[in-house]
mmCIF file of C-alpha atoms in Angstrom:
data_model
loop_
_atom_site.group_PDB
_atom_site.id
_atom_site.type_symbol
_atom_site.label_atom_id
_atom_site.label_comp_id
_atom_site.label_asym_id
_atom_site.label_seq_id
_atom_site.Cartn_x
_atom_site.Cartn_y
_atom_site.Cartn_z
ATOM 1 C CA MET A 1 133.101 60.976 189.716
ATOM 2 C CA THR A 2 135.493 59.760 192.397
ATOM 3 C CA SER A 3 135.050 60.525 196.064
ATOM 4 C CA ILE A 4 137.630 62.339 198.158
ATOM 5 C CA ALA A 5 138.338 60.861 201.553
ATOM 6 C CA ALA A 6 138.277 63.090 204.588
ATOM 7 C CA PRO A 7 141.798 63.973 205.737
ATOM 8 C CA GLU A 8 143.802 62.401 208.522
ATOM 9 C CA ALA A 9 145.857 65.615 208.607
ATOM 10 C CA VAL A 10 145.240 69.114 207.281
ATOM 11 C CA LEU A 11 147.914 71.500 206.042
ATOM 12 C CA PHE A 12 147.176 75.154 205.391
ATOM 13 C CA ASP A 13 148.743 77.980 203.511
ATOM 14 C CA LEU A 14 149.073 80.866 205.960
ATOM 15 C CA ASP A 15 148.177 84.247 204.415
ATOM 16 C CA GLY A 16 144.663 84.362 203.019
ATOM 17 C CA THR A 17 143.852 80.745 203.872
ATOM 18 C CA LEU A 18 144.318 80.226 207.599
ATOM 19 C CA VAL A 19 144.968 83.792 208.783
ATOM 20 C CA ASP A 20 143.572 87.060 207.487
ATOM 21 C CA THR A 21 146.826 89.026 207.372
ATOM 22 C CA ALA A 22 145.716 91.506 204.719
ATOM 23 C CA PRO A 23 144.889 94.380 207.115
ATOM 24 C CA ASP A 24 148.432 94.455 208.524
ATOM 25 C CA LEU A 25 150.112 93.975 205.158
ATOM 26 C CA ALA A 26 147.925 96.681 203.653
ATOM 27 C CA ALA A 27 148.952 99.042 206.431
ATOM 28 C CA ALA A 28 152.629 98.307 205.739
ATOM 29 C CA THR A 29 152.079 98.838 202.009
ATOM 30 C CA ASN A 30 150.620 102.253 202.699
ATOM 31 C CA VAL A 31 153.529 103.109 205.014
ATOM 32 C CA LEU A 32 155.687 102.632 201.921
ATOM 33 C CA ARG A 33 153.332 104.799 199.882
ATOM 34 C CA ARG A 34 153.449 107.605 202.458
ATOM 35 C CA HIS A 35 157.253 107.351 202.608
ATOM 36 C CA HIS A 36 157.248 108.303 198.930
ATOM 37 C CA GLY A 37 154.662 111.052 199.361
ATOM 38 C CA LEU A 38 151.829 109.065 197.832
ATOM 39 C CA VAL A 39 148.248 108.739 199.051
ATOM 40 C CA PRO A 40 147.182 105.381 200.549
ATOM 41 C CA LEU A 41 145.753 102.720 198.281
ATOM 42 C CA PRO A 42 142.284 101.319 199.036
ATOM 43 C CA PHE A 43 142.336 98.157 201.102
ATOM 44 C CA GLU A 44 140.590 96.034 198.468
ATOM 45 C CA VAL A 45 143.204 96.975 195.866
ATOM 46 C CA ILE A 46 145.980 95.729 198.130
ATOM 47 C CA ARG A 47 144.117 92.645 199.388
ATOM 48 C CA GLY A 48 144.136 90.915 196.020
ATOM 49 C CA GLN A 49 147.953 91.006 195.871
ATOM 50 C CA VAL A 50 148.819 89.918 199.407
ATOM 51 C CA SER A 51 149.330 86.230 198.541
ATOM 52 C CA ASN A 52 151.874 87.231 195.902
ATOM 53 C CA GLY A 53 154.319 88.431 198.553
ATOM 54 C CA GLY A 54 156.251 91.535 199.500
ATOM 55 C CA SER A 55 157.754 92.136 196.078
ATOM 56 C CA ALA A 56 154.315 92.181 194.480
ATOM 57 C CA LEU A 57 153.158 94.703 197.081
ATOM 58 C CA VAL A 58 156.122 96.946 196.271
ATOM 59 C CA THR A 59 155.244 96.785 192.593
ATOM 60 C CA LEU A 60 151.643 97.589 193.415
ATOM 61 C CA ALA A 61 152.568 100.466 195.726
ATOM 62 C CA LEU A 62 155.237 102.139 193.617
ATOM 63 C CA GLY A 63 155.111 100.563 190.171
ATOM 64 C CA LEU A 64 158.652 99.247 190.565
ATOM 65 C CA ALA A 65 159.343 95.927 188.872
ATOM 66 C CA ALA A 66 161.339 93.337 190.806
ATOM 67 C CA ASP A 67 164.467 94.101 188.761
ATOM 68 C CA HIS A 68 164.271 97.868 189.338
ATOM 69 C CA PRO A 69 167.345 99.166 191.246
ATOM 70 C CA ASP A 70 165.136 100.782 193.903
ATOM 71 C CA HIS A 71 162.916 97.769 194.432
ATOM 72 C CA GLY A 72 165.041 96.153 197.159
ATOM 73 C CA ALA A 73 165.194 99.265 199.324
ATOM 74 C CA ALA A 74 161.452 99.790 198.970
ATOM 75 C CA ARG A 75 160.794 96.165 199.940
ATOM 76 C CA THR A 76 162.903 96.634 203.068
ATOM 77 C CA ILE A 77 160.821 99.663 204.109
ATOM 78 C CA LEU A 78 157.603 97.729 203.587
ATOM 79 C CA LEU A 79 158.738 94.607 205.445
ATOM 80 C CA ASP A 80 160.251 96.581 208.332
ATOM 81 C CA ALA A 81 156.917 98.336 208.779
ATOM 82 C CA TYR A 82 155.132 95.004 208.645
ATOM 83 C CA GLU A 83 157.448 93.362 211.162
ATOM 84 C CA GLN A 84 156.722 96.118 213.683
ATOM 85 C CA ALA A 85 152.968 95.407 213.553
ATOM 86 C CA LEU A 86 152.485 91.980 212.022
ATOM 87 C CA ALA A 87 149.622 90.879 214.269
ATOM 88 C CA THR A 88 147.826 94.123 215.047
ATOM 89 C CA HIS A 89 144.721 93.199 213.086
ATOM 90 C CA SER A 90 145.538 89.710 211.760
ATOM 91 C CA ARG A 91 143.177 86.943 212.901
ATOM 92 C CA VAL A 92 142.411 83.324 212.046
ATOM 93 C CA PHE A 93 139.500 83.261 209.626
ATOM 94 C CA ALA A 94 136.214 82.401 211.297
ATOM 95 C CA PRO A 95 134.965 79.710 211.706
ATOM 96 C CA LEU A 96 138.350 78.040 211.178
ATOM 97 C CA ASP A 97 139.344 79.381 214.595
ATOM 98 C CA THR A 98 136.760 77.279 216.436
ATOM 99 C CA TRP A 99 137.340 74.290 214.147
ATOM 100 C CA LEU A 100 141.056 74.426 214.960
ATOM 101 C CA ASP A 101 140.289 74.424 218.675
ATOM 102 C CA ASP A 102 138.247 71.248 218.274
ATOM 103 C CA TRP A 103 140.784 69.578 215.965
ATOM 104 C CA HIS A 104 143.625 70.395 218.358
ATOM 105 C CA ARG A 105 141.615 69.199 221.367
ATOM 106 C CA GLU A 106 141.177 65.849 219.622
ATOM 107 C CA LYS A 107 144.975 65.732 219.119
ATOM 108 C CA ARG A 108 144.603 65.463 215.367
ATOM 109 C CA PRO A 109 147.545 66.533 213.185
ATOM 110 C CA TRP A 110 147.629 69.815 211.330
ATOM 111 C CA GLY A 111 150.274 72.183 210.079
ATOM 112 C CA ILE A 112 151.185 75.230 208.024
ATOM 113 C CA VAL A 113 153.232 75.394 204.818
ATOM 114 C CA THR A 114 153.850 78.965 203.718
ATOM 115 C CA ASN A 115 156.073 80.954 201.397
ATOM 116 C CA LYS A 116 156.312 83.596 204.113
ATOM 117 C CA PRO A 117 159.819 83.842 205.611
ATOM 118 C CA ARG A 118 160.130 82.388 209.119
ATOM 119 C CA ARG A 119 161.143 85.822 210.417
ATOM 120 C CA TYR A 120 157.525 86.911 209.968
ATOM 121 C CA ALA A 121 155.590 83.642 210.052
ATOM 122 C CA ALA A 122 156.823 82.226 213.360
ATOM 123 C CA PRO A 123 156.108 85.342 215.484
ATOM 124 C CA LEU A 124 152.689 85.699 213.861
ATOM 125 C CA VAL A 125 151.787 82.090 214.640
ATOM 126 C CA GLU A 126 153.005 82.495 218.214
ATOM 127 C CA ILE A 127 151.139 85.755 218.845
ATOM 128 C CA LEU A 128 147.921 84.203 217.542
ATOM 129 C CA GLY A 129 148.368 81.278 219.914
ATOM 130 C CA LEU A 130 148.448 78.684 217.153
ATOM 131 C CA GLN A 131 150.148 75.346 217.791
ATOM 132 C CA PRO A 132 150.696 73.597 214.467
ATOM 133 C CA GLY A 133 152.463 70.278 214.507
ATOM 134 C CA ALA A 134 154.535 71.502 211.569
ATOM 135 C CA LEU A 135 155.455 74.968 210.343
ATOM 136 C CA LEU A 136 157.353 75.075 207.060
ATOM 137 C CA CYS A 137 158.406 78.529 205.858
ATOM 138 C CA ALA A 138 159.949 79.905 202.689
ATOM 139 C CA ASP A 139 163.503 79.765 203.988
ATOM 140 C CA ASP A 140 163.422 76.400 205.779
ATOM 141 C CA LEU A 141 164.325 74.299 202.741
ATOM 142 C CA PRO A 142 166.222 74.930 199.487
ATOM 143 C CA THR A 143 162.894 74.965 197.630
ATOM 144 C CA LYS A 144 159.476 76.455 198.329
ATOM 145 C CA LYS A 145 155.981 76.152 196.843
ATOM 146 C CA PRO A 146 155.029 75.207 194.179
ATOM 147 C CA ALA A 147 157.744 72.601 194.752
ATOM 148 C CA PRO A 148 156.387 69.664 196.784
ATOM 149 C CA GLU A 149 159.287 69.309 199.226
ATOM 150 C CA PRO A 150 157.894 71.617 201.965
ATOM 151 C CA LEU A 151 154.599 69.704 201.920
ATOM 152 C CA TRP A 152 156.413 66.383 202.122
ATOM 153 C CA GLU A 153 158.471 67.625 205.053
ATOM 154 C CA ALA A 154 155.349 68.826 206.852
ATOM 155 C CA ALA A 155 153.726 65.414 206.385
ATOM 156 C CA ARG A 156 156.866 63.750 207.718
ATOM 157 C CA GLN A 157 156.846 65.969 210.804
ATOM 158 C CA LEU A 158 153.186 65.101 211.371
ATOM 159 C CA ASN A 159 154.009 61.398 211.055
ATOM 160 C CA THR A 160 151.540 60.904 208.229
ATOM 161 C CA THR A 161 151.594 60.275 204.502
ATOM 162 C CA PRO A 162 150.985 62.840 201.752
ATOM 163 C CA LYS A 163 148.015 60.810 200.538
ATOM 164 C CA ALA A 164 146.334 61.255 203.940
ATOM 165 C CA CYS A 165 146.682 65.062 203.852
ATOM 166 C CA TRP A 166 144.596 67.889 202.529
ATOM 167 C CA TYR A 167 146.529 70.979 201.521
ATOM 168 C CA VAL A 168 144.335 74.076 201.608
ATOM 169 C CA GLY A 169 145.354 77.249 199.801
ATOM 170 C CA ASP A 170 144.249 80.445 198.085
ATOM 171 C CA HIS A 171 146.757 80.544 195.222
ATOM 172 C CA VAL A 172 147.308 78.441 192.121
ATOM 173 C CA ARG A 173 150.825 77.577 193.307
ATOM 174 C CA ASP A 174 149.250 75.952 196.371
ATOM 175 C CA MET A 175 147.268 73.630 194.124
ATOM 176 C CA GLU A 176 150.339 72.879 192.026
ATOM 177 C CA ALA A 177 152.316 72.065 195.167
ATOM 178 C CA ALA A 178 149.577 69.832 196.546
ATOM 179 C CA ARG A 179 149.249 67.937 193.270
ATOM 180 C CA ALA A 180 153.021 67.490 193.011
ATOM 181 C CA ALA A 181 153.146 66.245 196.614
ATOM 182 C CA GLY A 182 150.354 63.721 196.109
ATOM 183 C CA MET A 183 147.993 65.497 198.528
ATOM 184 C CA THR A 184 144.356 66.446 198.065
ATOM 185 C CA ALA A 185 144.412 69.974 196.633
ATOM 186 C CA VAL A 186 141.763 72.175 198.275
ATOM 187 C CA ALA A 187 141.192 75.651 196.811
ATOM 188 C CA VAL A 188 139.438 78.403 198.752
ATOM 189 C CA GLY A 189 137.869 81.450 197.184
ATOM 190 C CA TYR A 190 137.747 83.675 200.250
ATOM 191 C CA GLY A 191 141.466 84.420 200.164
ATOM 192 C CA TYR A 192 143.602 87.010 198.433
ATOM 193 C CA ILE A 193 142.664 86.444 194.817
ATOM 194 C CA ALA A 194 142.857 89.100 192.124
ATOM 195 C CA GLU A 195 139.448 90.169 190.835
ATOM 196 C CA GLU A 196 140.182 89.001 187.313
ATOM 197 C CA GLU A 197 141.286 85.509 188.406
ATOM 198 C CA ASP A 198 138.872 82.556 188.547
ATOM 199 C CA TYR A 199 140.030 80.203 191.269
ATOM 200 C CA ARG A 200 137.761 77.462 189.920
ATOM 201 C CA GLN A 201 140.188 77.140 187.020
ATOM 202 C CA TRP A 202 143.008 76.085 189.329
ATOM 203 C CA PRO A 203 144.050 72.391 189.290
ATOM 204 C CA ALA A 204 142.329 71.575 192.578
ATOM 205 C CA ASP A 205 140.433 68.481 193.687
ATOM 206 C CA VAL A 206 137.733 70.475 195.480
ATOM 207 C CA TRP A 207 136.826 74.164 195.760
ATOM 208 C CA PHE A 208 135.135 76.192 198.518
ATOM 209 C CA ASP A 209 133.872 79.734 198.071
ATOM 210 C CA ASP A 210 133.903 80.608 201.757
ATOM 211 C CA CYS A 211 135.463 79.531 205.014
ATOM 212 C CA ALA A 212 132.210 78.231 206.475
ATOM 213 C CA ALA A 213 131.864 75.813 203.553
ATOM 214 C CA LEU A 214 135.396 74.540 204.094
ATOM 215 C CA VAL A 215 134.798 73.983 207.803
ATOM 216 C CA ASP A 216 131.474 72.326 207.104
ATOM 217 C CA ALA A 217 133.153 69.926 204.681
ATOM 218 C CA LEU A 218 135.964 69.135 207.125
ATOM 219 C CA GLY A 219 133.189 68.255 209.538
ATOM 220 C CA GLY A 220 135.474 66.918 212.214
ATOM 221 C CA GLY A 221 136.975 64.535 209.662
ATOM 222 C CA LYS A 222 133.739 62.637 208.969
ATOM 223 C CA ALA A 223 132.905 63.927 205.506
ATOM 224 C CA ARG A 224 133.546 62.476 202.073
ATOM 225 C CA MET A 225 133.229 64.700 199.036
ATOM 226 C CA THR A 226 132.783 64.303 195.318
ATOM 227 C CA ALA A 227 135.889 65.235 193.364
ATOM 228 C CA GLY A 228 135.453 68.216 191.101
ATOM 229 C CA ALA A 229 132.515 69.646 193.040
ATOM 230 C CA ALA A 230 132.644 73.406 193.522
ATOM 231 C CA ALA A 231 131.174 74.619 196.802
ATOM 232 C CA THR A 232 129.355 77.936 196.777
ATOM 233 C CA GLY A 233 129.011 79.184 200.323
ATOM 234 C CA ALA A 234 128.214 77.132 203.396
ATOM 235 C CA ALA A 235 124.926 75.879 201.946
ATOM 236 C CA ALA A 236 126.680 74.591 198.866
ATOM 237 C CA GLY A 237 129.304 73.026 201.093
ATOM 238 C CA ARG A 238 126.523 71.035 202.719
ATOM 239 C CA ARG A 239 125.321 69.951 199.284
ATOM 240 C CA LEU A 240 128.583 68.171 198.477
ATOM 241 C CA SER A 241 127.979 64.430 198.421
ATOM 242 C CA ARG A 242 128.983 62.555 201.548
ATOM 243 C CA ARG A 243 129.235 58.879 202.263
#
C-alpha cells in the first residue's frame, strides 16, 4: 500500500467538517416547521441532512420536492431564520479548534471550500474568529463542488499546489472534488452523514471516524499515513502507519 504524505496545506469543507453548524440549522428548520403548524423534528433527524443544503432541509421539514411550487418560499423562510442566528450555537469541532490555533501560529496555510453561499459562510467564519487563507463559497465561481475548480482556486490563493493539499470533508461530493482536483481526499465520519450511508465507501484516500483521530493524524504536519487505512477513533488514528 502507498503512503500518503502529510499536507503542506489543509482545506476543509465547512458544515459538518470544520464547524458544527447543525444546532443552528436545525433550529431554523424547526422555525419553518412551526410556521406551517408542525411540531419540531428531533435534532438527530435533521443533523443527517445538514450537509445536503437548505433545499434538502425544506424537503425534510415539509416533504416538498425541489420542483414543488412552494419550495422556494419555504426555503426563504428557513434561510432567513438561519441568517438571523447563524452562529448562536455553531462551534469549531474540538479538538480542531486548538489544532487550528497551532497551525495558524506556525503561519501554515489552510482554507475553506464550501457549497454554502458567501452570504452565510463569511459572517459565520468572522463571528467564530477564523482566519483562513482562502474562503471559497458556492457563489464565488461558476461551478461548485464536486467540480474541482473551487479547490484549485483555494490552492492558488494559498500559493501551493493541489498535490500538496489535503481536502477534508463529510460528504461524498467532497471526495469527488478532491480526487478531481488532484488533492488527498480525507473523509470524516463525525459529520452530517445519513444513518444509512457508509462513508467508508466513498472514494477517499484516508478515513477518520472522529475529529480527534483526524487531528492526531495531522500531527502538526509530521505524520505519514497508509493509503486506504480506515481510522476508528483517536486510538485507531494513532495506529495508522507513520514514517
